[in-house]
Amino acid sequence: MANNLNFNKGTICVQGGYNPKSGEARILPIYQSTTYKYDDPDEVAALFDLKAEGHMYSRISNPTVAAFEEKINGLEGGVGALSLASGQSAVALSILNVCKNGDHIVAASTLYGGTFSLFSTTLKRFGISVTFVNPDSSEKEIFNCCNDNTRAIFGETIGNPGLNILDFEKFSKVAKKTGVPFIVDNTLATPYLCNPLKHGANIVIHSTTKYIDGHATSLGGIIVDGGNFDWKNGKYPDFTEPDLSYHGIKYAETFQNAAYIVKARVQLLRDLGPCTSPFNAFLLNLGAETLHLRMERHSYNALKLGEFLEKHEKVNWVNYPLLESHDSYLLAKKYLPKGASGILTFGVKGGIEAGKQFIRNLKLATLVVHLGDARTTVIHPASTTHRQLNEEEQLSSGVTSDLIRISVGIEDIEDIIKDFDEALKKLD
Ligand SMILES: *Cc1c(COP(=O)(O)O)cnc(C)c1O
């Protein structure tokens, strides 16, 4: 394979997406160039008409970014990927590519905060309405939330902050029955631990800022197209009718099963512009080279820390999908057999003040508004990210005053456990 994609995941992580010819740079070069040189105007005309493949302007595509896209596409098993400036832009474009004013989506209610406000506030201003469903609802209840204008169903592999695991089978059945794509945010699980396309998803997105980068250096997002949805089913005229901004090209006809990802690039990325910088793509790609190793260690450490905290006298409760006490334990066993990633939440005895003091007491783990870093980090949502909400609103979003969210890093687990034990013991 030209791009080293015909291997197992660990090999794709290390070598996928870039395969230099004899004499070329061994390491993916940073093509820090906005533009590309051509010999003949007809070549450029063919690019503009989407009749030839090639780079034209780095808002639309760039060789460094393209190699990173190929790697993630290979890891997810898709037909094409589009790297974007942030996870937020990936979520936004994944929806805008199939919805316009008057359309509707159904989303699991247990979403990342930024996605929740995008759906509830900004998409609403665009005229796209959203029904949030409790992910524990039955197939019938979720189906009943769909209407004639529904154009997508959206969920996250691992929900936030409850860490509930998406019931892919149930949601994908509803999407099939409704005739709309099932879009899954796979950020917390990563393509190493879970491939939503194998479980009925049609489109997968990531905030690559998190585990794929893995070192808290670069913002990024990506959309992967499964190539497994029929855009000619009558609900998606933008895929079947001529696009006048490209001399009347019809995406579904011309690009077949890659219609979704081509359209997202040449319409939405062209017009809205949230592209990945080549330098960030280089760093994201470097991070992805060790994704397989890090996810194994993140998952191992999180489970060990969870088992330790469950027995601690200063701890009210622990939430981790692969602990038998978790509501999603069976779904986690089914969909995350290799591990349940590095996010864990627990309740510290003594409420809000104890939560703050616990964080002050930590020495190794640090307070940051981020997750997925190689370093162990913590946050106390009630006093930080969710402090604008009153207690009732906090509770309905799953945030209790005692909740501490940990992004368990890849340090030595003995040191992590010692840090948490000492910080908890110092509470009075
Ligand atoms: C962080 C995150 C996002 C948003 O990504 P950014 O890169 O911060 O824009 C979306 N979904 C999930 C699940 C996230 O964790």
Short mmCIF file of C-alpha atoms and ligand atoms in Angstrom, two decimals:
data_model
loop_
_atom_site.label_atom_id
_atom_site.label_comp_id
_atom_site.label_asym_id
_atom_site.label_seq_id
_atom_site.Cartn_x
_atom_site.Cartn_y
_atom_site.Cartn_z
CA MET A 1 0.00 0.00 0.00
CA ALA A 2 1.35 3.40 -0.95
CA ASN A 3 0.41 4.88 2.39
CA ASN A 4 1.16 1.93 4.67
CA LEU A 5 -2.49 1.46 5.63
CA ASN A 6 -2.75 -2.27 5.05
CA PHE A 7 -1.44 -3.20 8.49
CA ASN A 8 -2.62 -3.64 12.04
CA LYS A 9 -3.40 -0.54 14.08
CA GLY A 10 -0.09 -0.26 15.95
CA THR A 11 1.76 -0.27 12.62
CA ILE A 12 -0.61 2.29 11.06
CA CYS A 13 -0.03 4.53 14.12
CA VAL A 14 3.73 4.45 13.59
CA GLN A 15 4.03 4.36 9.78
CA GLY A 16 0.62 5.02 8.21
CA GLY A 17 -0.08 7.98 5.96
CA TYR A 18 3.47 8.74 4.84
CA ASN A 19 5.71 6.53 2.75
CA PRO A 20 8.73 8.40 1.31
CA LYS A 21 10.29 7.49 -2.00
CA SER A 22 14.00 6.77 -2.27
CA GLY A 23 15.99 9.82 -1.18
CA GLU A 24 13.05 11.70 0.34
CA ALA A 25 12.84 12.81 3.98
CA ARG A 26 12.25 9.81 6.27
CA ILE A 27 10.08 11.88 8.61
CA LEU A 28 6.87 13.55 7.41
CA PRO A 29 7.97 16.99 6.19
CA ILE A 30 6.20 20.17 7.28
CA TYR A 31 5.00 21.73 4.04
CA GLN A 32 4.83 25.24 5.45
CA SER A 33 3.45 26.64 2.22
CA THR A 34 0.08 28.18 1.55
CA THR A 35 0.36 27.65 -2.17
CA TYR A 36 1.58 25.31 -4.92
CA LYS A 37 3.34 25.97 -8.21
CA TYR A 38 1.97 24.77 -11.57
CA ASP A 39 3.34 24.88 -15.12
CA ASP A 40 0.11 25.21 -17.05
CA PRO A 41 -3.15 27.13 -16.44
CA ASP A 42 -5.12 24.10 -17.63
CA GLU A 43 -3.74 22.06 -14.72
CA VAL A 44 -5.05 24.66 -12.27
CA ALA A 45 -8.37 24.85 -14.11
CA ALA A 46 -8.78 21.07 -13.72
CA LEU A 47 -8.16 21.42 -9.97
CA PHE A 48 -10.77 24.16 -9.68
CA ASP A 49 -13.27 21.98 -11.52
CA LEU A 50 -12.49 19.02 -9.20
CA LYS A 51 -11.47 17.05 -12.27
CA ALA A 52 -7.91 16.44 -11.06
CA GLU A 53 -6.44 15.72 -7.64
CA GLY A 54 -3.73 17.95 -6.26
CA HIS A 55 -3.03 20.73 -3.84
CA MET A 56 -3.98 24.26 -4.76
CA TYR A 57 -4.23 26.31 -1.60
CA SER A 58 -3.59 25.16 1.99
CA ARG A 59 -7.01 26.18 3.27
CA ILE A 60 -8.40 23.27 1.22
CA SER A 61 -5.53 20.75 1.40
CA ASN A 62 -1.84 20.46 2.22
CA PRO A 63 0.56 17.48 1.94
CA THR A 64 1.45 17.37 5.67
CA VAL A 65 -2.20 17.60 6.65
CA ALA A 66 -3.10 14.98 4.01
CA ALA A 67 -0.64 12.43 5.47
CA PHE A 68 -2.17 12.91 8.92
CA GLU A 69 -5.67 12.52 7.44
CA GLU A 70 -4.63 9.26 5.77
CA LYS A 71 -3.27 7.88 9.05
CA ILE A 72 -6.47 8.56 11.01
CA ASN A 73 -8.61 7.39 8.10
CA GLY A 74 -6.64 4.13 8.09
CA LEU A 75 -7.07 3.70 11.84
CA GLU A 76 -10.85 4.22 11.62
CA GLY A 77 -11.28 2.18 8.45
CA GLY A 78 -12.97 4.95 6.45
CA VAL A 79 -12.94 6.04 2.81
CA GLY A 80 -11.54 9.51 3.51
CA ALA A 81 -10.84 12.00 6.27
CA LEU A 82 -10.85 15.77 6.68
CA SER A 83 -8.60 17.37 9.28
CA LEU A 84 -9.85 20.63 10.81
CA ALA A 85 -8.69 23.36 13.17
CA SER A 86 -10.38 21.95 16.28
CA GLY A 87 -12.77 19.31 17.52
CA GLN A 88 -15.50 21.94 17.66
CA SER A 89 -15.12 22.68 13.94
CA ALA A 90 -15.21 18.93 13.20
CA VAL A 91 -18.51 18.54 15.09
CA ALA A 92 -19.97 21.66 13.46
CA LEU A 93 -19.01 20.70 9.90
CA SER A 94 -20.11 17.08 10.37
CA ILE A 95 -23.64 18.38 10.95
CA LEU A 96 -23.63 21.35 8.54
CA ASN A 97 -22.64 18.95 5.75
CA VAL A 98 -26.05 17.24 6.02
CA CYS A 99 -28.34 19.87 7.57
CA LYS A 100 -29.63 23.23 6.50
CA ASN A 101 -32.17 25.72 7.84
CA GLY A 102 -35.33 23.79 8.80
CA ASP A 103 -33.63 20.45 9.41
CA HIS A 104 -33.44 18.55 12.67
CA ILE A 105 -31.06 16.21 14.47
CA VAL A 106 -31.40 13.81 17.37
CA ALA A 107 -28.50 13.71 19.83
CA ALA A 108 -27.74 11.78 22.99
CA SER A 109 -28.04 14.25 25.88
CA THR A 110 -24.77 13.18 27.51
CA LEU A 111 -22.46 15.29 25.36
CA TYR A 112 -19.23 17.22 25.70
CA GLY A 113 -20.18 20.72 26.95
CA GLY A 114 -18.94 22.51 23.82
CA THR A 115 -20.99 20.23 21.58
CA PHE A 116 -24.04 20.69 23.79
CA SER A 117 -23.90 24.48 23.44
CA LEU A 118 -23.14 24.28 19.70
CA PHE A 119 -26.30 22.18 19.27
CA SER A 120 -28.56 24.00 21.72
CA THR A 121 -27.56 27.58 20.85
CA THR A 122 -25.61 28.11 17.64
CA LEU A 123 -27.24 25.46 15.42
CA LYS A 124 -30.59 26.71 16.67
CA ARG A 125 -29.68 30.19 15.40
CA PHE A 126 -28.89 28.58 12.04
CA GLY A 127 -32.43 27.15 12.03
CA ILE A 128 -31.33 23.56 12.79
CA SER A 129 -33.26 22.12 15.71
CA VAL A 130 -32.08 19.41 18.06
CA THR A 131 -33.87 16.87 20.21
CA PHE A 132 -31.70 15.61 23.06
CA VAL A 133 -32.52 12.07 24.14
CA ASN A 134 -31.53 10.25 27.29
CA PRO A 135 -29.20 7.56 25.86
CA ASP A 136 -30.88 4.97 28.11
CA SER A 137 -34.17 5.48 26.22
CA SER A 138 -35.52 2.51 24.29
CA GLU A 139 -35.07 2.13 20.54
CA LYS A 140 -38.73 3.04 20.12
CA GLU A 141 -38.44 6.19 22.25
CA ILE A 142 -35.42 7.37 20.27
CA PHE A 143 -37.16 6.57 16.98
CA ASN A 144 -40.17 8.60 18.14
CA CYS A 145 -37.90 11.66 18.53
CA CYS A 146 -37.20 11.56 14.78
CA ASN A 147 -39.42 13.42 12.31
CA ASP A 148 -39.61 14.05 8.56
CA ASN A 149 -36.90 16.70 8.80
CA THR A 150 -34.43 14.65 10.83
CA ARG A 151 -31.12 14.42 8.97
CA ALA A 152 -28.66 12.92 11.49
CA ILE A 153 -28.36 11.04 14.75
CA PHE A 154 -25.44 11.97 16.98
CA GLY A 155 -23.73 10.38 19.99
CA GLU A 156 -20.38 10.02 21.76
CA THR A 157 -18.67 6.65 22.28
CA ILE A 158 -17.91 7.60 25.89
CA GLY A 159 -20.28 10.22 27.31
CA ASN A 160 -19.44 13.16 29.48
CA PRO A 161 -19.22 13.34 32.51
CA GLY A 162 -21.07 10.06 33.27
CA LEU A 163 -18.69 8.03 31.06
CA ASN A 164 -21.70 6.11 29.76
CA ILE A 165 -20.89 3.91 26.75
CA LEU A 166 -22.93 4.45 23.60
CA ASP A 167 -25.24 1.57 22.71
CA PHE A 168 -24.14 1.50 19.07
CA GLU A 169 -26.55 -1.27 18.12
CA LYS A 170 -29.60 0.60 19.42
CA PHE A 171 -28.71 4.00 17.96
CA SER A 172 -27.59 2.64 14.60
CA LYS A 173 -30.87 0.71 14.23
CA VAL A 174 -32.82 3.94 14.71
CA ALA A 175 -30.58 5.77 12.21
CA LYS A 176 -31.10 3.00 9.62
CA LYS A 177 -34.85 2.96 10.16
CA THR A 178 -35.00 6.76 9.83
CA GLY A 179 -32.70 6.79 6.78
CA VAL A 180 -30.17 9.22 8.25
CA PRO A 181 -26.43 8.96 9.02
CA PHE A 182 -25.29 7.98 12.50
CA ILE A 183 -22.49 10.38 13.50
CA VAL A 184 -20.25 9.40 16.41
CA ASP A 185 -17.76 11.51 18.36
CA ASN A 186 -15.06 8.95 19.20
CA THR A 187 -12.68 11.38 20.94
CA LEU A 188 -12.45 9.75 24.36
CA ALA A 189 -12.18 6.19 23.04
CA THR A 190 -9.80 6.96 20.12
CA PRO A 191 -9.60 4.76 17.00
CA TYR A 192 -7.22 2.45 18.86
CA LEU A 193 -9.81 1.35 21.43
CA CYS A 194 -12.97 1.54 19.30
CA ASN A 195 -13.98 1.79 15.64
CA PRO A 196 -17.57 3.09 15.48
CA LEU A 197 -17.75 2.28 11.73
CA LYS A 198 -17.64 -1.42 12.67
CA HIS A 199 -20.68 -0.91 14.90
CA GLY A 200 -23.03 0.83 12.49
CA ALA A 201 -21.75 4.43 12.50
CA ASN A 202 -21.52 6.25 9.17
CA ILE A 203 -19.38 9.24 10.15
CA VAL A 204 -16.77 9.41 12.92
CA ILE A 205 -15.29 12.56 14.39
CA HIS A 206 -12.51 13.32 16.85
CA SER A 207 -11.12 16.21 18.73
CA THR A 208 -7.53 15.31 17.80
CA THR A 209 -6.50 17.84 20.47
CA LYS A 210 -6.98 15.13 23.08
CA TYR A 211 -5.46 11.62 22.92
CA ILE A 212 -4.39 11.71 19.28
CA ASP A 213 -2.09 14.65 20.00
CA GLY A 214 -1.57 13.23 23.48
CA HIS A 215 0.90 15.87 24.65
CA ALA A 216 -1.33 18.95 24.90
CA THR A 217 0.49 20.80 22.11
CA SER A 218 -2.04 21.38 19.31
CA LEU A 219 -5.72 21.98 18.68
CA GLY A 220 -7.24 19.81 15.97
CA GLY A 221 -10.30 17.91 14.84
CA ILE A 222 -11.03 15.34 12.17
CA ILE A 223 -14.02 13.87 10.33
CA VAL A 224 -13.81 10.33 8.91
CA ASP A 225 -16.30 9.18 6.28
CA GLY A 226 -17.34 5.52 6.50
CA GLY A 227 -18.50 5.55 2.86
CA ASN A 228 -21.42 3.37 3.98
CA PHE A 229 -24.43 5.66 3.67
CA ASP A 230 -26.80 6.03 0.72
CA TRP A 231 -27.01 9.77 0.02
CA LYS A 232 -29.41 9.11 -2.85
CA ASN A 233 -32.26 8.06 -0.53
CA GLY A 234 -34.19 11.28 -1.28
CA LYS A 235 -33.41 13.19 1.91
CA TYR A 236 -30.15 14.79 0.77
CA PRO A 237 -30.70 16.90 -2.36
CA ASP A 238 -27.39 18.72 -1.73
CA PHE A 239 -25.68 15.43 -2.60
CA THR A 240 -27.75 14.62 -5.68
CA GLU A 241 -28.60 18.04 -7.15
CA PRO A 242 -26.00 20.08 -9.06
CA ASP A 243 -23.67 22.32 -6.97
CA LEU A 244 -23.64 25.56 -8.94
CA SER A 245 -20.45 26.68 -7.18
CA TYR A 246 -18.69 23.82 -9.05
CA HIS A 247 -20.25 24.09 -12.48
CA GLY A 248 -23.10 21.81 -11.48
CA ILE A 249 -21.16 18.87 -10.06
CA LYS A 250 -23.31 16.23 -8.33
CA TYR A 251 -21.39 14.88 -5.33
CA ALA A 252 -23.09 11.50 -4.97
CA GLU A 253 -22.74 10.78 -8.68
CA THR A 254 -19.17 12.01 -9.16
CA PHE A 255 -17.58 10.96 -5.88
CA GLN A 256 -19.72 7.89 -5.12
CA ASN A 257 -19.09 6.60 -1.60
CA ALA A 258 -16.65 9.45 -0.81
CA ALA A 259 -19.32 12.10 -1.54
CA TYR A 260 -19.70 13.20 2.08
CA ILE A 261 -16.04 13.88 2.78
CA VAL A 262 -15.36 15.54 -0.58
CA LYS A 263 -18.38 17.81 -0.13
CA ALA A 264 -17.28 18.75 3.42
CA ARG A 265 -13.87 19.77 2.09
CA VAL A 266 -14.73 21.56 -1.12
CA GLN A 267 -17.87 23.33 0.13
CA LEU A 268 -17.64 23.83 3.89
CA LEU A 269 -13.90 23.99 4.42
CA ARG A 270 -13.59 26.18 1.34
CA ASP A 271 -16.32 28.56 2.51
CA LEU A 272 -15.88 28.57 6.30
CA GLY A 273 -12.12 28.00 6.46
CA PRO A 274 -11.29 26.10 9.69
CA CYS A 275 -8.21 24.32 8.30
CA THR A 276 -5.36 22.62 10.19
CA SER A 277 -1.98 24.37 10.03
CA PRO A 278 0.79 22.17 8.57
CA PHE A 279 2.81 22.59 11.76
CA ASN A 280 -0.07 21.38 13.93
CA ALA A 281 -0.64 18.46 11.54
CA PHE A 282 3.04 17.52 12.00
CA LEU A 283 2.65 17.52 15.80
CA LEU A 284 -0.69 15.68 15.69
CA ASN A 285 0.88 13.05 13.44
CA LEU A 286 3.86 12.70 15.78
CA GLY A 287 1.47 12.22 18.69
CA ALA A 288 -0.53 9.62 16.76
CA GLU A 289 2.66 7.58 16.24
CA THR A 290 2.44 6.42 19.87
CA LEU A 291 -1.36 6.37 20.25
CA HIS A 292 -1.52 2.56 20.54
CA LEU A 293 1.04 2.44 23.35
CA ARG A 294 -0.40 5.38 25.24
CA MET A 295 -4.00 4.15 25.10
CA GLU A 296 -2.99 0.82 26.58
CA ARG A 297 -1.22 2.57 29.46
CA HIS A 298 -3.93 5.22 29.97
CA SER A 299 -6.54 2.44 30.21
CA TYR A 300 -4.42 0.25 32.50
CA ASN A 301 -3.60 3.15 34.84
CA ALA A 302 -7.20 4.40 34.98
CA LEU A 303 -8.54 0.96 35.91
CA LYS A 304 -5.86 0.51 38.61
CA LEU A 305 -6.51 3.97 40.05
CA GLY A 306 -10.26 3.32 39.98
CA GLU A 307 -9.84 0.05 41.88
CA PHE A 308 -7.69 1.85 44.44
CA LEU A 309 -10.11 4.77 44.90
CA GLU A 310 -13.12 2.44 45.24
CA LYS A 311 -11.58 1.16 48.49
CA HIS A 312 -10.52 4.57 49.85
CA GLU A 313 -12.29 5.81 52.99
CA LYS A 314 -12.33 9.46 51.77
CA VAL A 315 -14.10 8.50 48.52
CA ASN A 316 -17.90 8.42 48.07
CA TRP A 317 -18.06 6.71 44.69
CA VAL A 318 -15.96 5.95 41.59
CA ASN A 319 -17.10 6.04 37.97
CA TYR A 320 -15.10 4.10 35.35
CA PRO A 321 -16.73 2.02 32.58
CA LEU A 322 -14.63 -1.09 33.17
CA LEU A 323 -15.35 -1.23 36.92
CA GLU A 324 -18.13 -3.74 37.57
CA SER A 325 -19.98 -1.09 39.59
CA HIS A 326 -20.50 1.07 36.46
CA ASP A 327 -23.91 1.14 34.73
CA SER A 328 -22.23 0.75 31.33
CA TYR A 329 -20.00 -2.15 32.37
CA LEU A 330 -21.55 -4.63 29.91
CA LEU A 331 -21.49 -2.14 27.02
CA ALA A 332 -17.86 -1.32 27.89
CA LYS A 333 -16.98 -5.03 27.76
CA LYS A 334 -18.71 -5.28 24.39
CA TYR A 335 -17.38 -2.16 22.66
CA LEU A 336 -14.13 -1.43 24.50
CA PRO A 337 -12.48 -4.84 24.95
CA LYS A 338 -8.96 -3.36 24.81
CA GLY A 339 -9.56 -0.78 27.54
CA ALA A 340 -11.88 2.09 28.47
CA SER A 341 -9.45 5.00 28.05
CA GLY A 342 -8.05 7.28 30.75
CA ILE A 343 -10.99 9.32 32.03
CA LEU A 344 -12.30 8.52 35.49
CA THR A 345 -14.49 10.47 37.88
CA PHE A 346 -14.96 10.08 41.61
CA GLY A 347 -16.74 11.76 44.51
CA VAL A 348 -14.63 13.08 47.35
CA LYS A 349 -16.18 13.09 50.83
CA GLY A 350 -16.85 16.63 52.08
CA GLY A 351 -18.33 18.25 48.94
CA ILE A 352 -17.16 21.41 47.22
CA GLU A 353 -14.57 22.60 49.77
CA ALA A 354 -13.03 19.14 50.11
CA GLY A 355 -12.92 18.91 46.30
CA LYS A 356 -10.97 22.15 46.04
CA GLN A 357 -8.65 21.24 48.92
CA PHE A 358 -7.99 17.80 47.41
CA ILE A 359 -6.81 19.46 44.19
CA ARG A 360 -4.57 21.87 46.14
CA ASN A 361 -3.03 18.87 47.94
CA LEU A 362 -1.99 17.03 44.75
CA LYS A 363 1.70 17.22 43.79
CA LEU A 364 2.07 15.09 40.63
CA ALA A 365 -1.38 15.55 39.07
CA THR A 366 -2.11 19.13 38.02
CA LEU A 367 -5.24 21.22 37.53
CA VAL A 368 -5.97 21.90 33.85
CA VAL A 369 -9.05 22.37 31.63
CA HIS A 370 -8.07 19.58 29.24
CA LEU A 371 -7.94 15.83 28.97
CA GLY A 372 -6.00 13.18 27.09
CA ASP A 373 -2.54 14.45 27.98
CA ALA A 374 0.30 12.04 28.80
CA ARG A 375 0.40 13.82 32.20
CA THR A 376 -2.23 13.09 34.86
CA THR A 377 -4.59 16.04 35.21
CA VAL A 378 -7.62 16.80 37.35
CA ILE A 379 -10.49 19.24 37.42
CA HIS A 380 -13.30 19.99 39.88
CA PRO A 381 -16.19 20.92 37.56
CA ALA A 382 -18.49 22.37 40.28
CA SER A 383 -15.97 25.10 41.13
CA THR A 384 -14.62 25.66 37.58
CA THR A 385 -16.16 24.56 34.25
CA HIS A 386 -19.72 24.36 35.62
CA ARG A 387 -19.56 27.19 38.21
CA GLN A 388 -21.99 29.43 36.25
CA LEU A 389 -24.75 26.83 36.70
CA ASN A 390 -26.85 26.62 39.85
CA GLU A 391 -26.89 23.37 41.81
CA GLU A 392 -30.00 22.08 40.04
CA GLU A 393 -28.53 22.74 36.59
CA GLN A 394 -25.25 21.15 37.68
CA LEU A 395 -27.09 18.02 38.81
CA SER A 396 -29.04 17.70 35.56
CA SER A 397 -25.77 17.80 33.61
CA GLY A 398 -24.42 15.08 35.90
CA VAL A 399 -22.08 17.30 37.92
CA THR A 400 -22.31 16.77 41.67
CA SER A 401 -20.44 19.09 44.03
CA ASP A 402 -18.12 16.26 45.08
CA LEU A 403 -17.21 15.18 41.52
CA ILE A 404 -13.52 15.20 40.53
CA ARG A 405 -12.67 14.38 36.93
CA ILE A 406 -9.29 12.77 36.35
CA SER A 407 -7.52 12.33 33.05
CA VAL A 408 -5.19 9.55 34.13
CA GLY A 409 -1.79 9.93 32.47
CA ILE A 410 0.83 7.40 31.45
CA GLU A 411 3.21 7.96 34.38
CA ASP A 412 4.12 5.11 36.69
CA ILE A 413 0.88 3.99 38.33
CA GLU A 414 2.48 3.62 41.79
CA ASP A 415 3.38 7.32 41.76
CA ILE A 416 -0.12 8.33 40.63
CA ILE A 417 -1.78 6.25 43.36
CA LYS A 418 0.61 7.63 46.01
CA ASP A 419 -0.16 11.21 44.96
CA PHE A 420 -3.94 10.63 45.21
CA ASP A 421 -3.65 8.72 48.48
CA GLU A 422 -1.59 11.46 50.14
CA ALA A 423 -3.84 14.27 48.86
CA LEU A 424 -6.95 12.43 50.15
CA LYS A 425 -5.39 11.56 53.52
CA LYS A 426 -4.59 15.25 54.13
CA LEU A 427 -8.32 16.12 54.03
CA ASP A 428 -9.84 16.43 57.47
C1 LIG B 1 -12.64 18.47 23.50
C2 LIG B 1 -13.76 17.80 22.85
C3 LIG B 1 -14.40 18.38 21.75
C4 LIG B 1 -14.02 19.73 21.21
O1 LIG B 1 -12.72 19.70 20.71
P1 LIG B 1 -11.72 20.95 20.66
O2 LIG B 1 -10.53 20.36 19.99
O3 LIG B 1 -11.49 21.41 22.07
O4 LIG B 1 -12.38 22.01 19.85
C5 LIG B 1 -15.46 17.68 21.17
N1 LIG B 1 -15.85 16.49 21.65
C6 LIG B 1 -15.25 15.90 22.70
C7 LIG B 1 -15.74 14.59 23.18
C8 LIG B 1 -14.20 16.54 23.35
O5 LIG B 1 -13.60 15.96 24.40
#
